[in-house]
Amino acid sequence: MMYDIRQDDCVRFLRSLDDESVDVIVTDPAYSGMNQHMQFGHGRIVGRYRDNRGDGRWFSEFHDDPESYRVFLAECHRVLRDRRHIYIMFDSFSLLSLGAVVREVFDVKNVLVWDKVNLGMGHYFRRRHEHVLFATKGHRKLSRRDLPDVWAIKRLTRAPYPTQKPVALFERMLAGSSEPGFTVCDPFVGSGSAAIAALRSGCGFVGADIASRAVEMARMRCATFAAHGIDPLEPAGDGGLPG
Ligand SMILES: C[S@@+](CC[C@H](N)C(=O)[O-])C[C@H]1O[C@@H](n2cnc3c(N)ncnc32)[C@H](O)[C@@H]1O
């Protein structure tokens, strides 16, 4: 299948796409709210988000105040075909501040939970989950009836790209929402996990990231997968369903 990965800002990228030209949107935005909660005292980004080779940051965050977020969602709505699905990932804090904005634009059907199985960081309760909002444009059922709303999929440790998500997570999104030949879109492509899920599901893919390192990684990853059927960034990924 075809894939197209561009280096661009999410809104500029979406504006370059025709009306009703993609079939599923699956995306994992870089929320600035999330990183604010990860700063310790001096406004530093710490841990694996820090890149000592460059300007100290792996990537800049999307400005996710409600106004910018409305513009982003309006573009998602315009490019998505009618009677189609969208999945948007949220950490708990961005879900509180921006989740309601999604309901202004799309018909939200589920707040899904990604159970990462292993404990993460956290000053109080240790974080083990994220959310995925599942919504529709127009009416469309899921093509399967056996999909639960909690997804236990182990988080990746020591992945090559910071914030790299398991391909299985995006495969779960596509399981009831894609058909072979559909075009899947991710405007925050990162290392291209959603692209690999799309290709594995027999779909085409179009996506973008503002960071050149992400785009290089995602393109290399898709080229290797297309040539050899191997995902070089997550060779053991199996995408097991459901549960
Ligand atoms: C959470 S990461 C996505 C990770 C991806 N799902 C994966 O599995 O590798 C978010 C990405 O958004 C990108 N980004 C930040 N601001 C952006 C913007 N304005 N437009 C497009 N991409 C942006 C970052 O460079 C980062 O790669």
mmCIF file of C-alpha atoms and ligand atoms in Angstrom:
data_model
loop_
_atom_site.group_PDB
_atom_site.id
_atom_site.type_symbol
_atom_site.label_atom_id
_atom_site.label_comp_id
_atom_site.label_asym_id
_atom_site.label_seq_id
_atom_site.Cartn_x
_atom_site.Cartn_y
_atom_site.Cartn_z
ATOM 1 C CA MET A 1 0.000 0.000 0.000
ATOM 2 C CA MET A 2 0.990 3.609 -0.488
ATOM 3 C CA TYR A 3 2.267 5.849 2.266
ATOM 4 C CA ASP A 4 3.054 9.561 2.302
ATOM 5 C CA ILE A 5 4.858 11.131 5.290
ATOM 6 C CA ARG A 6 5.545 14.864 5.242
ATOM 7 C CA GLN A 7 7.464 17.267 7.438
ATOM 8 C CA ASP A 8 4.900 19.891 8.358
ATOM 9 C CA ASP A 9 2.834 21.438 11.112
ATOM 10 C CA CYS A 10 -0.343 19.429 11.736
ATOM 11 C CA VAL A 11 -2.737 22.211 10.694
ATOM 12 C CA ARG A 12 -0.758 23.212 7.587
ATOM 13 C CA PHE A 13 -0.556 19.548 6.608
ATOM 14 C CA LEU A 14 -4.307 19.003 7.056
ATOM 15 C CA ARG A 15 -5.044 22.181 5.062
ATOM 16 C CA SER A 16 -3.070 20.675 2.163
ATOM 17 C CA LEU A 17 -5.456 17.684 2.005
ATOM 18 C CA ASP A 18 -8.696 17.696 0.010
ATOM 19 C CA ASP A 19 -12.127 17.705 1.674
ATOM 20 C CA GLU A 20 -13.304 14.194 2.611
ATOM 21 C CA SER A 21 -10.077 12.539 1.427
ATOM 22 C CA VAL A 22 -9.197 10.256 4.385
ATOM 23 C CA ASP A 23 -11.110 7.339 5.925
ATOM 24 C CA VAL A 24 -9.803 7.051 9.502
ATOM 25 C CA ILE A 25 -7.844 9.482 11.686
ATOM 26 C CA VAL A 26 -5.741 7.931 14.478
ATOM 27 C CA THR A 27 -3.507 10.336 16.320
ATOM 28 C CA ASP A 28 -1.370 10.849 19.400
ATOM 29 C CA PRO A 29 -0.753 14.617 19.692
ATOM 30 C CA ALA A 30 2.152 16.224 21.579
ATOM 31 C CA TYR A 31 0.143 18.036 24.247
ATOM 32 C CA SER A 32 1.972 20.917 25.878
ATOM 33 C CA GLY A 33 -0.176 20.414 28.995
ATOM 34 C CA MET A 34 1.366 16.993 29.429
ATOM 35 C CA ASN A 35 4.899 18.321 29.295
ATOM 36 C CA GLN A 36 4.074 21.137 31.705
ATOM 37 C CA HIS A 37 3.201 18.450 34.204
ATOM 38 C CA MET A 38 6.523 16.766 33.544
ATOM 39 C CA GLN A 39 8.644 19.823 34.249
ATOM 40 C CA PHE A 40 10.327 20.008 37.605
ATOM 41 C CA GLY A 41 10.716 23.488 39.056
ATOM 42 C CA HIS A 42 12.943 25.138 36.506
ATOM 43 C CA GLY A 43 10.990 24.589 33.317
ATOM 44 C CA ARG A 44 13.295 21.787 32.234
ATOM 45 C CA ILE A 45 12.097 18.864 30.171
ATOM 46 C CA VAL A 46 13.629 15.823 31.856
ATOM 47 C CA GLY A 47 14.147 12.141 31.287
ATOM 48 C CA ARG A 48 13.854 10.666 27.839
ATOM 49 C CA TYR A 49 12.269 13.824 26.457
ATOM 50 C CA ARG A 50 15.629 15.520 26.694
ATOM 51 C CA ASP A 51 17.995 15.229 23.745
ATOM 52 C CA ASN A 52 21.537 16.282 24.576
ATOM 53 C CA ARG A 53 22.628 16.307 20.954
ATOM 54 C CA GLY A 54 20.433 19.186 19.871
ATOM 55 C CA ASP A 55 18.723 22.127 21.519
ATOM 56 C CA GLY A 56 17.822 20.043 24.553
ATOM 57 C CA ARG A 57 14.368 19.083 23.252
ATOM 58 C CA TRP A 58 13.381 16.186 21.071
ATOM 59 C CA PHE A 59 10.377 18.031 19.736
ATOM 60 C CA SER A 60 8.227 21.068 20.334
ATOM 61 C CA GLU A 61 4.686 20.635 21.536
ATOM 62 C CA PHE A 62 1.588 21.525 19.651
ATOM 63 C CA HIS A 63 -0.027 24.654 21.183
ATOM 64 C CA ASP A 64 -3.057 22.990 22.568
ATOM 65 C CA ASP A 65 -5.103 25.818 24.012
ATOM 66 C CA PRO A 66 -8.805 25.268 23.218
ATOM 67 C CA GLU A 67 -8.790 27.816 20.351
ATOM 68 C CA SER A 68 -5.890 26.166 18.476
ATOM 69 C CA TYR A 69 -7.363 22.782 19.251
ATOM 70 C CA ARG A 70 -10.695 23.811 17.657
ATOM 71 C CA VAL A 71 -8.842 24.834 14.490
ATOM 72 C CA PHE A 72 -7.047 21.478 14.439
ATOM 73 C CA LEU A 73 -10.281 19.534 14.975
ATOM 74 C CA ALA A 74 -12.147 21.537 12.329
ATOM 75 C CA GLU A 75 -9.475 20.538 9.801
ATOM 76 C CA CYS A 76 -9.707 16.893 10.904
ATOM 77 C CA HIS A 77 -13.477 17.083 10.367
ATOM 78 C CA ARG A 78 -13.092 18.622 6.908
ATOM 79 C CA VAL A 79 -10.621 16.012 5.589
ATOM 80 C CA LEU A 80 -12.442 13.000 7.068
ATOM 81 C CA ARG A 81 -15.033 11.334 4.826
ATOM 82 C CA ASP A 82 -18.611 11.219 6.081
ATOM 83 C CA ARG A 83 -19.609 8.090 8.078
ATOM 84 C CA ARG A 84 -16.067 7.525 9.300
ATOM 85 C CA HIS A 85 -14.166 7.252 12.623
ATOM 86 C CA ILE A 86 -11.548 9.275 14.486
ATOM 87 C CA TYR A 87 -9.386 8.214 17.479
ATOM 88 C CA ILE A 88 -7.489 10.843 19.501
ATOM 89 C CA MET A 89 -5.135 9.981 22.346
ATOM 90 C CA PHE A 90 -5.100 11.964 25.602
ATOM 91 C CA ASP A 91 -3.208 11.860 28.855
ATOM 92 C CA SER A 92 -5.479 12.507 31.856
ATOM 93 C CA PHE A 93 -4.728 16.250 32.099
ATOM 94 C CA SER A 94 -5.314 17.018 28.431
ATOM 95 C CA LEU A 95 -8.494 14.972 28.560
ATOM 96 C CA LEU A 96 -9.763 17.279 31.310
ATOM 97 C CA SER A 97 -8.863 20.454 29.437
ATOM 98 C CA LEU A 98 -9.522 19.503 25.805
ATOM 99 C CA GLY A 99 -11.698 16.376 25.743
ATOM 100 C CA ALA A 100 -14.925 18.393 25.814
ATOM 101 C CA VAL A 101 -13.798 20.387 22.756
ATOM 102 C CA VAL A 102 -13.862 17.180 20.697
ATOM 103 C CA ARG A 103 -17.609 16.889 21.409
ATOM 104 C CA GLU A 104 -18.185 20.289 19.754
ATOM 105 C CA VAL A 105 -16.916 18.882 16.455
ATOM 106 C CA PHE A 106 -17.387 15.102 16.465
ATOM 107 C CA ASP A 107 -19.880 12.672 17.925
ATOM 108 C CA VAL A 108 -17.896 11.112 20.795
ATOM 109 C CA LYS A 109 -18.914 7.469 21.335
ATOM 110 C CA ASN A 110 -16.375 6.095 23.834
ATOM 111 C CA VAL A 111 -13.622 7.165 26.190
ATOM 112 C CA LEU A 112 -11.293 4.181 25.808
ATOM 113 C CA VAL A 113 -8.567 3.301 28.286
ATOM 114 C CA TRP A 114 -5.124 2.165 27.253
ATOM 115 C CA ASP A 115 -3.807 0.100 30.190
ATOM 116 C CA LYS A 116 -0.037 0.170 29.767
ATOM 117 C CA VAL A 117 0.283 -2.818 32.134
ATOM 118 C CA ASN A 118 3.577 -1.641 33.679
ATOM 119 C CA LEU A 119 3.772 1.293 36.098
ATOM 120 C CA GLY A 120 5.087 4.653 34.937
ATOM 121 C CA MET A 121 6.044 7.860 36.774
ATOM 122 C CA GLY A 122 3.809 9.993 38.993
ATOM 123 C CA HIS A 123 4.207 12.106 42.141
ATOM 124 C CA TYR A 124 1.005 10.680 43.625
ATOM 125 C CA PHE A 125 -0.606 7.611 42.044
ATOM 126 C CA ARG A 126 1.773 6.098 39.514
ATOM 127 C CA ARG A 127 0.506 6.458 35.948
ATOM 128 C CA ARG A 128 -0.479 3.294 34.157
ATOM 129 C CA HIS A 129 -3.077 4.448 31.651
ATOM 130 C CA GLU A 130 -3.892 6.917 28.895
ATOM 131 C CA HIS A 131 -7.156 7.650 27.125
ATOM 132 C CA VAL A 132 -8.316 7.369 23.546
ATOM 133 C CA LEU A 133 -11.425 9.284 22.486
ATOM 134 C CA PHE A 134 -13.376 7.396 19.860
ATOM 135 C CA ALA A 135 -15.741 9.525 17.787
ATOM 136 C CA THR A 136 -17.591 9.501 14.502
ATOM 137 C CA LYS A 137 -18.347 11.899 11.681
ATOM 138 C CA GLY A 138 -21.868 10.910 10.696
ATOM 139 C CA HIS A 139 -23.114 7.444 11.547
ATOM 140 C CA ARG A 140 -20.877 4.405 11.304
ATOM 141 C CA LYS A 141 -20.859 1.281 13.429
ATOM 142 C CA LEU A 142 -17.744 -0.630 14.384
ATOM 143 C CA SER A 143 -17.312 -3.614 12.096
ATOM 144 C CA ARG A 144 -16.768 -5.926 15.107
ATOM 145 C CA ARG A 145 -18.733 -6.528 18.312
ATOM 146 C CA ASP A 146 -15.963 -8.165 20.364
ATOM 147 C CA LEU A 147 -13.842 -5.106 21.180
ATOM 148 C CA PRO A 148 -13.670 -4.024 24.849
ATOM 149 C CA ASP A 149 -13.172 -0.402 25.992
ATOM 150 C CA VAL A 150 -10.043 -1.179 28.057
ATOM 151 C CA TRP A 151 -6.986 -2.220 26.093
ATOM 152 C CA ALA A 152 -4.151 -3.932 27.957
ATOM 153 C CA ILE A 153 -1.076 -3.392 25.796
ATOM 154 C CA LYS A 154 2.385 -3.153 27.376
ATOM 155 C CA ARG A 155 4.083 0.223 27.081
ATOM 156 C CA LEU A 156 7.350 0.234 25.127
ATOM 157 C CA THR A 157 10.541 0.613 27.137
ATOM 158 C CA ARG A 158 13.781 1.823 25.550
ATOM 159 C CA ALA A 159 12.044 2.487 22.222
ATOM 160 C CA PRO A 160 14.115 4.422 19.661
ATOM 161 C CA TYR A 161 11.724 7.426 19.595
ATOM 162 C CA PRO A 162 10.577 9.155 22.801
ATOM 163 C CA THR A 163 6.785 8.795 23.148
ATOM 164 C CA GLN A 164 6.819 5.922 20.623
ATOM 165 C CA LYS A 165 3.602 3.943 21.088
ATOM 166 C CA PRO A 166 3.086 0.232 20.413
ATOM 167 C CA VAL A 167 1.851 -0.512 16.895
ATOM 168 C CA ALA A 168 -0.729 -2.799 18.553
ATOM 169 C CA LEU A 169 -2.417 0.269 20.038
ATOM 170 C CA PHE A 170 -3.117 1.709 16.587
ATOM 171 C CA GLU A 171 -4.065 -1.726 15.249
ATOM 172 C CA ARG A 172 -6.686 -1.837 17.997
ATOM 173 C CA MET A 173 -8.051 1.501 16.733
ATOM 174 C CA LEU A 174 -8.204 0.241 13.177
ATOM 175 C CA ALA A 175 -9.663 -3.179 14.065
ATOM 176 C CA GLY A 176 -13.302 -2.084 13.896
ATOM 177 C CA SER A 177 -12.922 1.065 11.806
ATOM 178 C CA SER A 178 -10.841 0.300 8.727
ATOM 179 C CA GLU A 179 -11.367 -1.675 5.562
ATOM 180 C CA PRO A 180 -8.581 -2.774 3.207
ATOM 181 C CA GLY A 181 -7.880 0.108 0.833
ATOM 182 C CA PHE A 182 -8.916 2.823 3.306
ATOM 183 C CA THR A 183 -6.613 5.826 3.781
ATOM 184 C CA VAL A 184 -5.483 6.249 7.399
ATOM 185 C CA CYS A 185 -4.259 9.687 8.542
ATOM 186 C CA ASP A 186 -2.048 10.729 11.507
ATOM 187 C CA PRO A 187 -1.088 14.442 11.691
ATOM 188 C CA PHE A 188 1.364 13.749 14.606
ATOM 189 C CA VAL A 189 3.141 10.760 13.106
ATOM 190 C CA GLY A 190 6.226 10.599 15.385
ATOM 191 C CA SER A 191 8.129 7.404 14.610
ATOM 192 C CA GLY A 192 5.298 6.124 12.390
ATOM 193 C CA SER A 193 3.622 3.507 14.613
ATOM 194 C CA ALA A 194 0.207 4.402 13.158
ATOM 195 C CA ALA A 195 1.645 4.112 9.651
ATOM 196 C CA ILE A 196 2.870 0.566 10.317
ATOM 197 C CA ALA A 197 -0.540 -0.358 11.772
ATOM 198 C CA ALA A 198 -2.219 1.033 8.640
ATOM 199 C CA LEU A 199 0.072 -0.875 6.277
ATOM 200 C CA ARG A 200 -0.428 -4.093 8.274
ATOM 201 C CA SER A 201 -4.184 -3.583 7.984
ATOM 202 C CA GLY A 202 -4.014 -3.277 4.184
ATOM 203 C CA CYS A 203 -4.618 0.489 4.254
ATOM 204 C CA GLY A 204 -2.805 3.441 2.721
ATOM 205 C CA PHE A 205 -1.357 6.110 4.981
ATOM 206 C CA VAL A 206 -0.843 9.861 4.962
ATOM 207 C CA GLY A 207 0.738 11.709 7.872
ATOM 208 C CA ALA A 208 3.046 14.467 9.040
ATOM 209 C CA ASP A 209 5.311 15.545 11.868
ATOM 210 C CA ILE A 210 6.935 18.881 12.527
ATOM 211 C CA ALA A 211 10.244 17.270 13.575
ATOM 212 C CA SER A 212 12.694 16.193 10.874
ATOM 213 C CA ARG A 213 14.039 13.324 13.013
ATOM 214 C CA ALA A 214 10.540 11.894 13.355
ATOM 215 C CA VAL A 215 9.900 12.127 9.621
ATOM 216 C CA GLU A 216 13.227 10.446 8.789
ATOM 217 C CA MET A 217 12.489 7.642 11.241
ATOM 218 C CA ALA A 218 8.929 7.108 10.068
ATOM 219 C CA ARG A 219 9.927 7.070 6.391
ATOM 220 C CA MET A 220 12.775 4.610 7.025
ATOM 221 C CA ARG A 221 10.430 2.447 9.070
ATOM 222 C CA CYS A 222 7.730 2.316 6.386
ATOM 223 C CA ALA A 223 10.272 1.689 3.606
ATOM 224 C CA THR A 224 11.744 -1.266 5.540
ATOM 225 C CA PHE A 225 8.277 -2.622 6.264
ATOM 226 C CA ALA A 226 7.206 -2.261 2.619
ATOM 227 C CA ALA A 227 10.367 -3.977 1.341
ATOM 228 C CA HIS A 228 10.815 -6.761 3.926
ATOM 229 C CA GLY A 229 7.602 -6.983 5.965
ATOM 230 C CA ILE A 230 9.633 -6.218 9.112
ATOM 231 C CA ASP A 231 9.086 -3.302 11.513
ATOM 232 C CA PRO A 232 12.624 -2.223 12.474
ATOM 233 C CA LEU A 233 11.492 -0.096 15.435
ATOM 234 C CA GLU A 234 9.306 -2.739 17.077
ATOM 235 C CA PRO A 235 10.323 -6.111 15.677
ATOM 236 C CA ALA A 236 8.393 -8.112 18.316
ATOM 237 C CA GLY A 237 5.067 -6.249 17.897
ATOM 238 C CA ASP A 238 2.216 -8.725 17.470
ATOM 239 C CA GLY A 239 -0.974 -6.655 17.728
ATOM 240 C CA GLY A 240 -2.878 -9.430 19.520
ATOM 241 C CA LEU A 241 -6.650 -8.885 19.751
ATOM 242 C CA PRO A 242 -8.813 -8.354 21.792
ATOM 243 C CA GLY A 243 -8.385 -7.647 25.545
HETATM 244 C C1 LIG B 1 3.357 11.878 21.123
HETATM 245 S S1 LIG B 1 4.367 12.055 19.713
HETATM 246 C C2 LIG B 1 3.726 10.866 18.561
HETATM 247 C C3 LIG B 1 4.371 9.520 18.740
HETATM 248 C C4 LIG B 1 3.856 8.482 17.756
HETATM 249 N N1 LIG B 1 2.481 8.127 18.014
HETATM 250 C C5 LIG B 1 4.714 7.246 17.789
HETATM 251 O O1 LIG B 1 4.220 6.154 18.141
HETATM 252 O O2 LIG B 1 5.902 7.364 17.493
HETATM 253 C C6 LIG B 1 3.806 13.577 19.071
HETATM 254 C C7 LIG B 1 4.545 14.085 17.868
HETATM 255 O O3 LIG B 1 3.965 15.330 17.491
HETATM 256 C C8 LIG B 1 4.971 16.115 16.869
HETATM 257 N N2 LIG B 1 4.511 17.512 16.844
HETATM 258 C C9 LIG B 1 4.595 18.475 17.807
HETATM 259 N N3 LIG B 1 4.022 19.618 17.396
HETATM 260 C C10 LIG B 1 3.549 19.375 16.144
HETATM 261 C C11 LIG B 1 2.841 20.133 15.204
HETATM 262 N N4 LIG B 1 2.505 21.404 15.457
HETATM 263 N N5 LIG B 1 2.506 19.557 14.032
HETATM 264 C C12 LIG B 1 2.838 18.270 13.755
HETATM 265 N N6 LIG B 1 3.532 17.487 14.606
HETATM 266 C C13 LIG B 1 3.868 18.042 15.793
HETATM 267 C C14 LIG B 1 6.213 15.840 17.685
HETATM 268 O O4 LIG B 1 7.376 16.081 16.914
HETATM 269 C C15 LIG B 1 6.031 14.354 18.057
HETATM 270 O O5 LIG B 1 6.756 13.519 17.187
#
